[in-house]
PDB file of C-alpha atoms in Angstrom:
ATOM      1  CA  UNK E   1      16.898  41.917 -24.582  1.00 90.00           C
ATOM      2  CA  UNK E   2      20.956  40.877 -25.264  1.00 91.00           C
ATOM      3  CA  UNK E   3      22.039  42.403 -21.879  1.00 92.00           C
ATOM      4  CA  UNK E   4      18.908  41.077 -19.798  1.00 93.00           C
ATOM      5  CA  UNK E   5      18.951  38.062 -21.756  1.00 92.00           C
ATOM      6  CA  UNK E   6      22.716  37.334 -20.522  1.00 90.00           C
ATOM      7  CA  UNK E   7      21.688  38.036 -16.856  1.00 92.00           C
ATOM      8  CA  UNK E   8      19.323  35.878 -17.234  1.00 89.00           C
ATOM      9  CA  UNK E   9      21.305  32.977 -18.138  1.00 87.00           C
ATOM     10  CA  UNK E  10      23.704  33.710 -15.708  1.00 88.00           C
ATOM     11  CA  UNK E  11      21.605  34.167 -12.534  1.00 87.00           C
ATOM     12  CA  UNK E  12      18.176  32.855 -12.947  1.00 83.00           C
ATOM     13  CA  UNK E  13      15.319  34.723 -13.350  1.00 86.00           C
ATOM     14  CA  UNK E  14      14.624  34.970  -9.547  1.00 85.00           C
ATOM     15  CA  UNK E  15      17.655  37.081  -8.998  1.00 88.00           C
ATOM     16  CA  UNK E  16      17.704  39.601 -12.097  1.00 91.00           C
ATOM     17  CA  UNK E  17      16.332  42.929 -11.176  1.00 93.00           C
ATOM     18  CA  UNK E  18      14.993  45.645 -13.831  1.00 94.00           C
ATOM     19  CA  UNK E  19      17.738  48.007 -12.464  1.00 94.00           C
ATOM     20  CA  UNK E  20      20.503  45.142 -12.919  1.00 94.00           C
ATOM     21  CA  UNK E  21      18.841  44.857 -16.592  1.00 94.00           C
ATOM     22  CA  UNK E  22      18.756  48.631 -16.757  1.00 94.00           C
ATOM     23  CA  UNK E  23      22.632  49.280 -15.566  1.00 94.00           C
ATOM     24  CA  UNK E  24      23.599  46.359 -17.912  1.00 94.00           C
ATOM     25  CA  UNK E  25      21.868  47.514 -20.977  1.00 94.00           C
ATOM     26  CA  UNK E  26      22.638  51.336 -19.955  1.00 94.00           C
ATOM     27  CA  UNK E  27      18.870  52.575 -20.556  1.00 94.00           C
ATOM     28  CA  UNK E  28      16.659  54.222 -18.077  1.00 92.00           C
ATOM     29  CA  UNK E  29      13.897  52.556 -16.108  1.00 92.00           C
ATOM     30  CA  UNK E  30      11.381  54.490 -18.003  1.00 93.00           C
ATOM     31  CA  UNK E  31      12.529  53.506 -21.418  1.00 92.00           C
ATOM     32  CA  UNK E  32      12.582  49.885 -20.519  1.00 93.00           C
ATOM     33  CA  UNK E  33       9.744  49.978 -18.830  1.00 93.00           C
ATOM     34  CA  UNK E  34       8.011  51.330 -21.580  1.00 92.00           C
ATOM     35  CA  UNK E  35       9.136  48.828 -23.816  1.00 93.00           C
ATOM     36  CA  UNK E  36       8.629  45.599 -21.149  1.00 93.00           C
ATOM     37  CA  UNK E  37       6.727  46.724 -18.337  1.00 93.00           C
ATOM     38  CA  UNK E  38       7.184  43.564 -16.081  1.00 91.00           C
ATOM     39  CA  UNK E  39      10.164  41.719 -15.541  1.00 92.00           C
ATOM     40  CA  UNK E  40       7.582  38.642 -16.754  1.00 91.00           C
ATOM     41  CA  UNK E  41       7.291  40.541 -19.697  1.00 92.00           C
ATOM     42  CA  UNK E  42      10.854  40.975 -20.624  1.00 95.00           C
ATOM     43  CA  UNK E  43      11.980  37.653 -19.964  1.00 93.00           C
ATOM     44  CA  UNK E  44       8.846  35.672 -21.566  1.00 94.00           C
ATOM     45  CA  UNK E  45       9.746  37.903 -24.782  1.00 94.00           C
ATOM     46  CA  UNK E  46      13.628  36.969 -24.509  1.00 94.00           C
ATOM     47  CA  UNK E  47      12.771  32.739 -24.635  1.00 92.00           C
ATOM     48  CA  UNK E  48       9.834  33.416 -27.131  1.00 93.00           C
ATOM     49  CA  UNK E  49      12.652  34.742 -29.166  1.00 93.00           C
ATOM     50  CA  UNK E  50      14.833  32.069 -28.724  1.00 92.00           C
ATOM     51  CA  UNK E  51      11.831  29.519 -29.601  1.00 91.00           C
ATOM     52  CA  UNK E  52      11.343  31.296 -32.863  1.00 93.00           C
ATOM     53  CA  UNK E  53      15.036  30.759 -33.987  1.00 93.00           C
ATOM     54  CA  UNK E  54      14.697  27.329 -32.638  1.00 93.00           C
ATOM     55  CA  UNK E  55      11.993  26.785 -34.910  1.00 94.00           C
ATOM     56  CA  UNK E  56      13.019  28.632 -37.947  1.00 95.00           C
ATOM     57  CA  UNK E  57      16.577  26.538 -37.842  1.00 95.00           C
ATOM     58  CA  UNK E  58      14.387  23.505 -37.154  1.00 95.00           C
ATOM     59  CA  UNK E  59      12.793  24.504 -40.642  1.00 95.00           C
ATOM     60  CA  UNK E  60      16.168  25.272 -42.529  1.00 97.00           C
ATOM     61  CA  UNK E  61      17.339  21.700 -41.136  1.00 96.00           C
ATOM     62  CA  UNK E  62      14.107  20.039 -42.295  1.00 96.00           C
ATOM     63  CA  UNK E  63      14.143  21.019 -45.640  1.00 96.00           C
ATOM     64  CA  UNK E  64      17.336  20.065 -46.436  1.00 97.00           C
ATOM     65  CA  UNK E  65      16.455  16.349 -45.643  1.00 96.00           C
ATOM     66  CA  UNK E  66      14.326  14.349 -47.660  1.00 93.00           C
ATOM     67  CA  UNK E  67      13.132  11.333 -45.677  1.00 94.00           C
ATOM     68  CA  UNK E  68      11.255  11.112 -42.842  1.00 95.00           C
ATOM     69  CA  UNK E  69      13.473   8.498 -41.006  1.00 96.00           C
ATOM     70  CA  UNK E  70      16.447  10.899 -41.695  1.00 97.00           C
ATOM     71  CA  UNK E  71      14.029  13.822 -40.549  1.00 96.00           C
ATOM     72  CA  UNK E  72      13.255  12.068 -36.939  1.00 96.00           C
ATOM     73  CA  UNK E  73      17.218  11.502 -36.317  1.00 96.00           C
ATOM     74  CA  UNK E  74      17.862  15.720 -36.950  1.00 96.00           C
ATOM     75  CA  UNK E  75      14.869  16.578 -34.662  1.00 95.00           C
ATOM     76  CA  UNK E  76      16.642  14.604 -32.297  1.00 93.00           C
ATOM     77  CA  UNK E  77      19.812  16.037 -32.934  1.00 93.00           C
ATOM     78  CA  UNK E  78      18.036  19.184 -33.244  1.00 93.00           C
ATOM     79  CA  UNK E  79      16.616  18.802 -29.644  1.00 89.00           C
ATOM     80  CA  UNK E  80      20.218  17.037 -28.629  1.00 89.00           C
ATOM     81  CA  UNK E  81      21.925  20.554 -29.551  1.00 85.00           C
ATOM     82  CA  UNK E  82      19.649  22.649 -27.266  1.00 84.00           C
ATOM     83  CA  UNK E  83      19.169  20.474 -24.430  1.00 75.00           C
ATOM     84  CA  UNK E  84      21.415  22.834 -22.174  1.00 74.00           C
ATOM     85  CA  UNK E  85      19.851  26.352 -23.381  1.00 80.00           C
ATOM     86  CA  UNK E  86      20.343  28.214 -20.233  1.00 81.00           C
ATOM     87  CA  UNK E  87      17.138  29.916 -21.173  1.00 83.00           C
ATOM     88  CA  UNK E  88      15.140  26.835 -21.328  1.00 79.00           C
ATOM     89  CA  UNK E  89      16.446  26.192 -17.803  1.00 75.00           C
ATOM     90  CA  UNK E  90      15.172  29.204 -16.461  1.00 80.00           C
ATOM     91  CA  UNK E  91      11.853  29.001 -18.308  1.00 83.00           C
ATOM     92  CA  UNK E  92      11.009  25.553 -16.255  1.00 80.00           C
ATOM     93  CA  UNK E  93      12.473  27.638 -13.096  1.00 80.00           C
ATOM     94  CA  UNK E  94       9.950  30.219 -13.725  1.00 84.00           C
ATOM     95  CA  UNK E  95       7.126  28.281 -14.816  1.00 85.00           C
ATOM     96  CA  UNK E  96       7.336  26.376 -11.635  1.00 83.00           C
ATOM     97  CA  UNK E  97       8.392  29.258  -9.312  1.00 79.00           C
ATOM     98  CA  UNK E  98       4.800  31.116  -8.377  1.00 75.00           C
ATOM     99  CA  UNK E  99       1.459  31.077  -9.093  1.00 84.00           C
ATOM    100  CA  UNK E 100       1.229  33.129 -12.546  1.00 86.00           C
ATOM    101  CA  UNK E 101      -1.940  34.746 -14.371  1.00 88.00           C
ATOM    102  CA  UNK E 102      -3.864  33.382 -16.754  1.00 92.00           C
ATOM    103  CA  UNK E 103      -1.959  35.638 -19.888  1.00 91.00           C
ATOM    104  CA  UNK E 104       1.014  34.075 -18.508  1.00 91.00           C
ATOM    105  CA  UNK E 105      -0.344  30.650 -18.110  1.00 90.00           C
ATOM    106  CA  UNK E 106      -1.429  31.538 -21.776  1.00 92.00           C
ATOM    107  CA  UNK E 107       1.677  32.320 -23.526  1.00 91.00           C
ATOM    108  CA  UNK E 108       3.723  29.678 -21.375  1.00 90.00           C
ATOM    109  CA  UNK E 109       1.644  26.894 -23.088  1.00 90.00           C
ATOM    110  CA  UNK E 110       1.975  28.892 -25.998  1.00 91.00           C
ATOM    111  CA  UNK E 111       5.741  28.336 -25.803  1.00 88.00           C
ATOM    112  CA  UNK E 112       5.567  25.050 -25.147  1.00 87.00           C
ATOM    113  CA  UNK E 113       3.456  24.363 -28.257  1.00 90.00           C
ATOM    114  CA  UNK E 114       5.701  26.147 -30.715  1.00 85.00           C
ATOM    115  CA  UNK E 115       8.353  23.680 -29.232  1.00 81.00           C
ATOM    116  CA  UNK E 116       5.531  20.639 -29.725  1.00 92.00           C
ATOM    117  CA  UNK E 117       4.769  21.883 -33.320  1.00 93.00           C
ATOM    118  CA  UNK E 118       8.244  20.146 -34.836  1.00 93.00           C
ATOM    119  CA  UNK E 119       7.124  16.856 -33.371  1.00 95.00           C
ATOM    120  CA  UNK E 120       3.347  17.455 -34.667  1.00 96.00           C
ATOM    121  CA  UNK E 121       4.546  18.059 -37.937  1.00 96.00           C
ATOM    122  CA  UNK E 122       7.035  15.392 -38.230  1.00 96.00           C
ATOM    123  CA  UNK E 123       4.683  12.813 -37.001  1.00 97.00           C
ATOM    124  CA  UNK E 124       1.512  14.141 -38.858  1.00 97.00           C
ATOM    125  CA  UNK E 125       3.699  13.642 -42.370  1.00 96.00           C
ATOM    126  CA  UNK E 126       4.861   9.925 -40.900  1.00 96.00           C
ATOM    127  CA  UNK E 127       1.337   8.763 -40.595  1.00 96.00           C
ATOM    128  CA  UNK E 128       0.265  10.545 -43.226  1.00 96.00           C
ATOM    129  CA  UNK E 129       2.643   9.083 -45.683  1.00 95.00           C
ATOM    130  CA  UNK E 130       2.213   5.419 -43.989  1.00 95.00           C
ATOM    131  CA  UNK E 131       5.510   5.307 -43.142  1.00 95.00           C
ATOM    132  CA  UNK E 132       4.495   5.271 -39.278  1.00 95.00           C
ATOM    133  CA  UNK E 133       1.167   3.702 -37.822  1.00 94.00           C
ATOM    134  CA  UNK E 134      -1.774   5.691 -37.556  1.00 93.00           C
ATOM    135  CA  UNK E 135      -3.061   6.708 -33.886  1.00 92.00           C
ATOM    136  CA  UNK E 136      -3.805   9.427 -31.771  1.00 96.00           C
ATOM    137  CA  UNK E 137      -1.469  12.327 -32.984  1.00 97.00           C
ATOM    138  CA  UNK E 138      -1.927  14.585 -29.831  1.00 96.00           C
ATOM    139  CA  UNK E 139      -1.089  11.516 -27.745  1.00 95.00           C
ATOM    140  CA  UNK E 140       2.090  10.592 -29.884  1.00 95.00           C
ATOM    141  CA  UNK E 141       3.177  14.318 -29.800  1.00 96.00           C
ATOM    142  CA  UNK E 142       3.199  14.125 -25.912  1.00 94.00           C
ATOM    143  CA  UNK E 143       4.682  10.885 -25.934  1.00 94.00           C
ATOM    144  CA  UNK E 144       7.929  12.299 -28.427  1.00 94.00           C
ATOM    145  CA  UNK E 145       8.024  15.555 -27.007  1.00 92.00           C
ATOM    146  CA  UNK E 146       8.163  14.089 -23.464  1.00 91.00           C
ATOM    147  CA  UNK E 147      11.056  11.993 -24.920  1.00 93.00           C
ATOM    148  CA  UNK E 148      13.034  14.537 -26.229  1.00 91.00           C
ATOM    149  CA  UNK E 149      12.550  16.534 -23.463  1.00 86.00           C
ATOM    150  CA  UNK E 150      13.551  13.850 -20.876  1.00 87.00           C
ATOM    151  CA  UNK E 151      16.266  12.270 -22.436  1.00 89.00           C
ATOM    152  CA  UNK E 152      18.853  15.511 -21.438  1.00 82.00           C
ATOM    153  CA  UNK E 153      17.385  16.227 -18.300  1.00 80.00           C
ATOM    154  CA  UNK E 154      17.489  12.576 -17.367  1.00 86.00           C
ATOM    155  CA  UNK E 155      21.233  11.819 -18.694  1.00 83.00           C
ATOM    156  CA  UNK E 156      21.779  15.316 -17.020  1.00 79.00           C
ATOM    157  CA  UNK E 157      21.107  13.602 -13.570  1.00 83.00           C
ATOM    158  CA  UNK E 158      22.469  10.189 -14.497  1.00 87.00           C
ATOM    159  CA  UNK E 159      25.492  10.606 -16.387  1.00 82.00           C
ATOM    160  CA  UNK E 160      26.667  14.525 -15.983  1.00 79.00           C
ATOM    161  CA  UNK E 161      30.122  14.131 -17.140  1.00 83.00           C
ATOM    162  CA  UNK E 162      29.296  12.740 -20.937  1.00 82.00           C
ATOM    163  CA  UNK E 163      30.389  15.097 -23.306  1.00 80.00           C
ATOM    164  CA  UNK E 164      28.206  16.621 -26.324  1.00 80.00           C
ATOM    165  CA  UNK E 165      28.829  13.176 -28.588  1.00 84.00           C
ATOM    166  CA  UNK E 166      27.570  11.086 -25.730  1.00 86.00           C
ATOM    167  CA  UNK E 167      24.457  13.321 -25.200  1.00 86.00           C
ATOM    168  CA  UNK E 168      23.668  12.976 -29.346  1.00 89.00           C
ATOM    169  CA  UNK E 169      24.346   9.034 -29.033  1.00 92.00           C
ATOM    170  CA  UNK E 170      21.506   8.930 -26.040  1.00 92.00           C
ATOM    171  CA  UNK E 171      19.186  10.867 -28.722  1.00 93.00           C
ATOM    172  CA  UNK E 172      19.652   8.789 -31.487  1.00 95.00           C
ATOM    173  CA  UNK E 173      18.809   5.470 -29.620  1.00 95.00           C
ATOM    174  CA  UNK E 174      16.204   7.536 -28.267  1.00 94.00           C
ATOM    175  CA  UNK E 175      14.665   8.220 -32.224  1.00 96.00           C
ATOM    176  CA  UNK E 176      15.772   4.468 -33.259  1.00 95.00           C
ATOM    177  CA  UNK E 177      13.434   3.060 -30.390  1.00 94.00           C
ATOM    178  CA  UNK E 178      10.686   5.316 -31.328  1.00 93.00           C
ATOM    179  CA  UNK E 179      10.906   4.511 -34.743  1.00 94.00           C
ATOM    180  CA  UNK E 180      10.794   0.841 -33.975  1.00 93.00           C
ATOM    181  CA  UNK E 181       7.802   1.235 -32.605  1.00 91.00           C
ATOM    182  CA  UNK E 182       6.006   3.183 -34.963  1.00 91.00           C
ATOM    183  CA  UNK E 183       6.711   2.199 -37.809  1.00 88.00           C
ATOM    184  CA  UNK E 184       4.282   0.854 -39.842  1.00 74.00           C
TER     185      UNK E 184
END
């Protein structure tokens, strides 16, 4: 999986062949196809593992931070640290590249839902504690996730020469504006 991940990062989903993966990983085609029956399965397994790692890292960060406001800023920073993750860029390419089976759509949906879990839990905690105004949780999840996902993408287009410290500032400012509008 490490070798395949490196190839997907370097070349993008569409350009990688299973033959290249076999050569890079020094495994036979039979062995590779035994574990991953298709390139889709291999790619999605890699992205799912990456997403699980991101969520596990967030759980550790979240557990160290006592206040809700500070947790929101930390979540923004966690997104900022991952906004250039080449696997996420590859996932976007993959999701838009062609028509997928219902099973693939389910897995893609689950990947996005996994990322939304961090926002959902923090928003629910904020609403339950009275720190945030109560409202439609699922609408708030879409808005907050969209904001956090979008900051990195828009910044890449509008200010591509800015560095990581500048990116972090955009996320902090986004969280500040969000909290100003949602505080109880």
